[in-house]
């Protein structure tokens, strides 16, 4: 089974969001509190996609509203992109985690969970039909741009995609938060903003 079995007959963001709330196409519906669907304007020219909701997103039911989302907001603003002008989503819509003490620690979705969930983000892409697709991190990049994409090698340059005329891959904002020290965090953040500046320039064209 995949999310394709849950797609509504007619694709609109409202119908997709409603249908996704009842998705049980993979075991993660039991782990997450709720389906965290994408959000943003239907006419967005820019589509940003991450891996899966985190702890805060799981609670609030909205993408990129936790620490990684804050970093993303700031980086977008520095690059001259308004979050309101973009559509934000994830390739996997339920939070996968393991308990550690009182905390819920993020776990990477596996290949079958990603394959099961991908029809949701593909449907969002079909409805929005963005000019530019930006994959945040290797999970999103490999799920949507192909297994051969390497974020470290391919970041910040235009890539081919069936989902948008232009696509980019860059790091996931969470990876910047995990940098081992302040200096590398500052450097990683600057490189991330540089990648987003390339996206901003492409949006201007
Ligand atoms: N990380 C993601 O990939 N997506 C979110 O929505 C939040 C954190
Ligand atoms: Fe459905 Fe995706 Fe949630 Fe799995 S993670 S149950 S495929 S919405």
mmCIF file of C-alpha atoms and ligand atoms in Angstrom:
data_model
loop_
_atom_site.group_PDB
_atom_site.id
_atom_site.type_symbol
_atom_site.label_atom_id
_atom_site.label_comp_id
_atom_site.label_asym_id
_atom_site.label_seq_id
_atom_site.Cartn_x
_atom_site.Cartn_y
_atom_site.Cartn_z
ATOM 1 C CA UNK A 1 0.000 0.000 0.000
ATOM 2 C CA UNK A 2 1.078 3.600 -0.608
ATOM 3 C CA UNK A 3 -0.475 7.014 -0.121
ATOM 4 C CA UNK A 4 -1.695 6.734 -3.737
ATOM 5 C CA UNK A 5 -4.496 4.528 -2.354
ATOM 6 C CA UNK A 6 -5.690 7.510 -0.286
ATOM 7 C CA UNK A 7 -5.562 10.228 -2.952
ATOM 8 C CA UNK A 8 -8.853 12.086 -3.469
ATOM 9 C CA UNK A 9 -10.517 11.787 -6.905
ATOM 10 C CA UNK A 10 -9.928 15.447 -7.684
ATOM 11 C CA UNK A 11 -6.642 17.031 -6.643
ATOM 12 C CA UNK A 12 -6.850 20.282 -4.710
ATOM 13 C CA UNK A 13 -4.840 21.308 -1.665
ATOM 14 C CA UNK A 14 -7.942 21.192 0.557
ATOM 15 C CA UNK A 15 -8.992 17.745 -0.654
ATOM 16 C CA UNK A 16 -5.434 16.447 -0.333
ATOM 17 C CA UNK A 17 -5.012 17.822 3.167
ATOM 18 C CA UNK A 18 -8.288 16.247 4.294
ATOM 19 C CA UNK A 19 -7.486 12.884 2.716
ATOM 20 C CA UNK A 20 -3.942 12.843 4.132
ATOM 21 C CA UNK A 21 -5.298 13.228 7.675
ATOM 22 C CA UNK A 22 -6.649 9.674 7.442
ATOM 23 C CA UNK A 23 -3.629 8.126 5.713
ATOM 24 C CA UNK A 24 -2.481 4.771 7.090
ATOM 25 C CA UNK A 25 -0.330 3.722 4.171
ATOM 26 C CA UNK A 26 2.719 3.051 6.361
ATOM 27 C CA UNK A 27 3.284 2.318 10.068
ATOM 28 C CA UNK A 28 4.217 5.925 10.894
ATOM 29 C CA UNK A 29 0.607 7.002 11.388
ATOM 30 C CA UNK A 30 0.850 5.272 14.772
ATOM 31 C CA UNK A 31 4.077 7.066 15.740
ATOM 32 C CA UNK A 32 3.050 10.576 14.812
ATOM 33 C CA UNK A 33 0.293 12.532 16.510
ATOM 34 C CA UNK A 34 -1.125 13.777 13.221
ATOM 35 C CA UNK A 35 -0.400 14.092 9.517
ATOM 36 C CA UNK A 36 1.608 17.262 8.966
ATOM 37 C CA UNK A 37 0.596 18.401 5.504
ATOM 38 C CA UNK A 38 2.391 21.121 3.530
ATOM 39 C CA UNK A 39 1.337 24.739 3.717
ATOM 40 C CA UNK A 40 1.598 27.898 1.691
ATOM 41 C CA UNK A 41 -0.009 29.651 -1.227
ATOM 42 C CA UNK A 42 -1.532 27.604 -4.054
ATOM 43 C CA UNK A 43 0.185 29.958 -6.494
ATOM 44 C CA UNK A 44 3.614 29.747 -4.857
ATOM 45 C CA UNK A 45 6.447 29.815 -7.376
ATOM 46 C CA UNK A 46 8.847 28.266 -4.901
ATOM 47 C CA UNK A 47 8.333 24.822 -3.341
ATOM 48 C CA UNK A 48 10.600 23.859 -0.416
ATOM 49 C CA UNK A 49 10.603 20.287 0.794
ATOM 50 C CA UNK A 50 12.241 18.732 3.844
ATOM 51 C CA UNK A 51 12.360 15.239 5.283
ATOM 52 C CA UNK A 52 9.595 14.825 7.862
ATOM 53 C CA UNK A 53 8.000 16.844 10.644
ATOM 54 C CA UNK A 54 9.912 17.171 13.904
ATOM 55 C CA UNK A 55 8.702 17.176 17.497
ATOM 56 C CA UNK A 56 7.188 20.667 17.404
ATOM 57 C CA UNK A 57 5.654 20.185 13.955
ATOM 58 C CA UNK A 58 4.041 16.970 15.198
ATOM 59 C CA UNK A 59 2.435 18.846 18.088
ATOM 60 C CA UNK A 60 1.238 21.812 16.045
ATOM 61 C CA UNK A 61 0.409 20.030 12.795
ATOM 62 C CA UNK A 62 2.380 22.539 10.705
ATOM 63 C CA UNK A 63 5.662 22.118 8.802
ATOM 64 C CA UNK A 64 8.862 23.916 9.830
ATOM 65 C CA UNK A 65 7.640 25.589 12.998
ATOM 66 C CA UNK A 66 10.343 24.194 15.345
ATOM 67 C CA UNK A 67 14.058 25.108 15.682
ATOM 68 C CA UNK A 68 14.902 24.014 12.111
ATOM 69 C CA UNK A 69 11.985 26.082 10.838
ATOM 70 C CA UNK A 70 13.229 29.154 12.680
ATOM 71 C CA UNK A 71 16.664 28.760 11.121
ATOM 72 C CA UNK A 72 15.032 28.291 7.713
ATOM 73 C CA UNK A 73 12.907 31.445 8.161
ATOM 74 C CA UNK A 74 15.953 33.519 9.071
ATOM 75 C CA UNK A 75 18.047 32.121 6.215
ATOM 76 C CA UNK A 76 15.246 32.745 3.692
ATOM 77 C CA UNK A 77 14.911 36.328 4.923
ATOM 78 C CA UNK A 78 18.672 36.897 4.622
ATOM 79 C CA UNK A 79 18.569 35.578 1.068
ATOM 80 C CA UNK A 80 15.689 37.944 0.265
ATOM 81 C CA UNK A 81 12.953 35.325 0.056
ATOM 82 C CA UNK A 82 9.654 35.718 1.918
ATOM 83 C CA UNK A 83 8.427 32.536 3.583
ATOM 84 C CA UNK A 84 4.913 33.643 2.591
ATOM 85 C CA UNK A 85 5.917 33.404 -1.064
ATOM 86 C CA UNK A 86 6.888 29.757 -0.742
ATOM 87 C CA UNK A 87 5.060 26.488 -0.207
ATOM 88 C CA UNK A 88 6.658 24.307 2.495
ATOM 89 C CA UNK A 89 6.295 20.582 2.760
ATOM 90 C CA UNK A 90 7.996 17.292 3.594
ATOM 91 C CA UNK A 91 8.452 13.992 1.745
ATOM 92 C CA UNK A 92 7.203 12.099 4.819
ATOM 93 C CA UNK A 93 4.176 13.474 6.661
ATOM 94 C CA UNK A 94 4.328 11.740 10.042
ATOM 95 C CA UNK A 95 6.957 12.244 12.766
ATOM 96 C CA UNK A 96 9.140 9.174 13.343
ATOM 97 C CA UNK A 97 10.837 9.134 16.724
ATOM 98 C CA UNK A 98 12.257 7.102 19.572
ATOM 99 C CA UNK A 99 12.002 7.939 23.268
ATOM 100 C CA UNK A 100 15.145 9.045 25.060
ATOM 101 C CA UNK A 101 14.320 9.959 28.621
ATOM 102 C CA UNK A 102 11.496 12.441 28.359
ATOM 103 C CA UNK A 103 12.472 13.537 24.869
ATOM 104 C CA UNK A 104 11.406 12.247 21.482
ATOM 105 C CA UNK A 105 14.435 11.775 19.273
ATOM 106 C CA UNK A 106 14.034 12.098 15.501
ATOM 107 C CA UNK A 107 14.594 8.928 13.465
ATOM 108 C CA UNK A 108 15.254 8.820 9.749
ATOM 109 C CA UNK A 109 12.382 7.421 7.691
ATOM 110 C CA UNK A 110 13.348 4.240 5.816
ATOM 111 C CA UNK A 111 13.040 3.605 2.063
ATOM 112 C CA UNK A 112 9.632 1.923 2.251
ATOM 113 C CA UNK A 113 8.143 4.728 4.401
ATOM 114 C CA UNK A 114 9.479 7.317 1.960
ATOM 115 C CA UNK A 115 8.077 5.391 -1.012
ATOM 116 C CA UNK A 116 4.714 4.987 0.744
ATOM 117 C CA UNK A 117 4.413 8.707 1.513
ATOM 118 C CA UNK A 118 5.854 10.199 -1.678
ATOM 119 C CA UNK A 119 2.479 10.334 -3.544
ATOM 120 C CA UNK A 120 1.382 13.113 -1.143
ATOM 121 C CA UNK A 121 4.235 15.435 -1.987
ATOM 122 C CA UNK A 122 3.987 14.521 -5.666
ATOM 123 C CA UNK A 123 0.316 15.508 -5.595
ATOM 124 C CA UNK A 124 1.175 18.791 -3.863
ATOM 125 C CA UNK A 125 3.763 19.450 -6.569
ATOM 126 C CA UNK A 126 1.194 18.650 -9.275
ATOM 127 C CA UNK A 127 -1.313 21.128 -7.799
ATOM 128 C CA UNK A 128 1.174 23.936 -7.161
ATOM 129 C CA UNK A 129 3.289 23.414 -10.280
ATOM 130 C CA UNK A 130 6.111 25.586 -8.900
ATOM 131 C CA UNK A 131 8.771 27.313 -10.967
ATOM 132 C CA UNK A 132 11.462 26.208 -8.547
ATOM 133 C CA UNK A 133 11.752 23.135 -6.342
ATOM 134 C CA UNK A 134 14.254 23.200 -3.468
ATOM 135 C CA UNK A 135 15.057 19.952 -1.673
ATOM 136 C CA UNK A 136 16.369 20.428 1.849
ATOM 137 C CA UNK A 137 18.685 17.531 2.707
ATOM 138 C CA UNK A 138 19.541 14.185 1.160
ATOM 139 C CA UNK A 139 16.245 12.445 1.969
ATOM 140 C CA UNK A 140 14.183 14.957 -0.005
ATOM 141 C CA UNK A 141 16.785 15.321 -2.761
ATOM 142 C CA UNK A 142 17.105 11.595 -3.362
ATOM 143 C CA UNK A 143 13.353 10.982 -3.098
ATOM 144 C CA UNK A 144 12.435 13.697 -5.617
ATOM 145 C CA UNK A 145 15.538 14.325 -7.739
ATOM 146 C CA UNK A 146 16.948 10.815 -7.956
ATOM 147 C CA UNK A 147 19.229 8.439 -6.105
ATOM 148 C CA UNK A 148 22.289 9.897 -7.803
ATOM 149 C CA UNK A 149 21.999 13.351 -6.226
ATOM 150 C CA UNK A 150 24.713 14.186 -3.688
ATOM 151 C CA UNK A 151 23.926 17.292 -1.688
ATOM 152 C CA UNK A 152 27.570 18.125 -0.934
ATOM 153 C CA UNK A 153 28.496 17.884 -4.629
ATOM 154 C CA UNK A 154 25.291 19.226 -6.202
ATOM 155 C CA UNK A 155 24.185 21.941 -3.785
ATOM 156 C CA UNK A 156 23.502 25.415 -5.067
ATOM 157 C CA UNK A 157 23.324 24.629 -8.790
ATOM 158 C CA UNK A 158 20.359 24.077 -11.087
ATOM 159 C CA UNK A 159 19.324 20.428 -11.390
ATOM 160 C CA UNK A 160 16.879 18.637 -13.684
ATOM 161 C CA UNK A 161 13.510 17.616 -12.339
ATOM 162 C CA UNK A 162 10.210 16.338 -13.639
ATOM 163 C CA UNK A 163 8.406 18.420 -10.977
ATOM 164 C CA UNK A 164 9.589 21.932 -11.854
ATOM 165 C CA UNK A 165 11.512 23.719 -14.616
ATOM 166 C CA UNK A 166 14.402 24.208 -12.166
ATOM 167 C CA UNK A 167 15.358 22.325 -9.028
ATOM 168 C CA UNK A 168 17.996 22.779 -6.366
ATOM 169 C CA UNK A 169 19.333 20.660 -3.536
ATOM 170 C CA UNK A 170 20.881 22.006 -0.377
ATOM 171 C CA UNK A 171 21.448 20.855 3.183
ATOM 172 C CA UNK A 172 18.703 20.369 5.712
ATOM 173 C CA UNK A 173 18.534 23.198 8.299
ATOM 174 C CA UNK A 174 18.622 20.551 11.080
ATOM 175 C CA UNK A 175 22.107 19.527 9.940
ATOM 176 C CA UNK A 176 23.279 23.090 10.627
ATOM 177 C CA UNK A 177 21.835 22.944 14.153
ATOM 178 C CA UNK A 178 23.777 19.707 14.721
ATOM 179 C CA UNK A 179 27.162 21.238 13.757
ATOM 180 C CA UNK A 180 29.746 20.330 16.402
ATOM 181 C CA UNK A 181 30.812 23.882 17.358
ATOM 182 C CA UNK A 182 29.873 27.543 16.894
ATOM 183 C CA UNK A 183 32.432 28.181 14.181
ATOM 184 C CA UNK A 184 31.315 25.311 11.940
ATOM 185 C CA UNK A 185 27.678 26.191 12.620
ATOM 186 C CA UNK A 186 28.314 29.763 11.493
ATOM 187 C CA UNK A 187 30.104 28.533 8.364
ATOM 188 C CA UNK A 188 27.399 25.970 7.483
ATOM 189 C CA UNK A 189 24.701 28.572 7.971
ATOM 190 C CA UNK A 190 26.506 30.997 5.641
ATOM 191 C CA UNK A 191 26.796 28.301 2.933
ATOM 192 C CA UNK A 192 23.076 27.578 3.332
ATOM 193 C CA UNK A 193 22.213 31.260 2.861
ATOM 194 C CA UNK A 194 24.513 31.320 -0.203
ATOM 195 C CA UNK A 195 22.522 28.423 -1.719
ATOM 196 C CA UNK A 196 19.265 30.264 -1.019
ATOM 197 C CA UNK A 197 20.671 33.396 -2.685
ATOM 198 C CA UNK A 198 21.162 31.336 -5.856
ATOM 199 C CA UNK A 199 17.507 30.280 -5.553
ATOM 200 C CA UNK A 200 16.445 33.913 -5.040
ATOM 201 C CA UNK A 201 18.346 34.941 -8.182
ATOM 202 C CA UNK A 202 16.691 32.150 -10.173
ATOM 203 C CA UNK A 203 13.276 33.351 -8.934
ATOM 204 C CA UNK A 204 14.036 36.819 -10.269
ATOM 205 C CA UNK A 205 14.685 35.514 -13.776
HETATM 206 N N1 LIG B 1 12.448 19.133 9.560
HETATM 207 C C1 LIG B 1 11.824 18.840 8.401
HETATM 208 O O1 LIG B 1 12.361 18.191 7.517
HETATM 209 N N2 LIG B 1 10.584 19.252 8.247
HETATM 210 C C2 LIG B 1 9.927 19.946 9.174
HETATM 211 O O2 LIG B 1 8.785 20.280 8.924
HETATM 212 C C3 LIG B 1 10.606 20.264 10.357
HETATM 213 C C4 LIG B 1 11.862 19.838 10.539
HETATM 214 FE FE1 LIG B 2 0.620 8.011 5.297
HETATM 215 FE FE2 LIG B 2 2.910 9.289 5.033
HETATM 216 FE FE3 LIG B 2 1.798 9.099 7.415
HETATM 217 FE FE4 LIG B 2 2.896 6.955 6.294
HETATM 218 S S1 LIG B 2 3.970 8.834 6.934
HETATM 219 S S2 LIG B 2 0.882 7.041 7.305
HETATM 220 S S3 LIG B 2 2.397 7.281 4.131
HETATM 221 S S4 LIG B 2 0.971 10.198 5.664
#
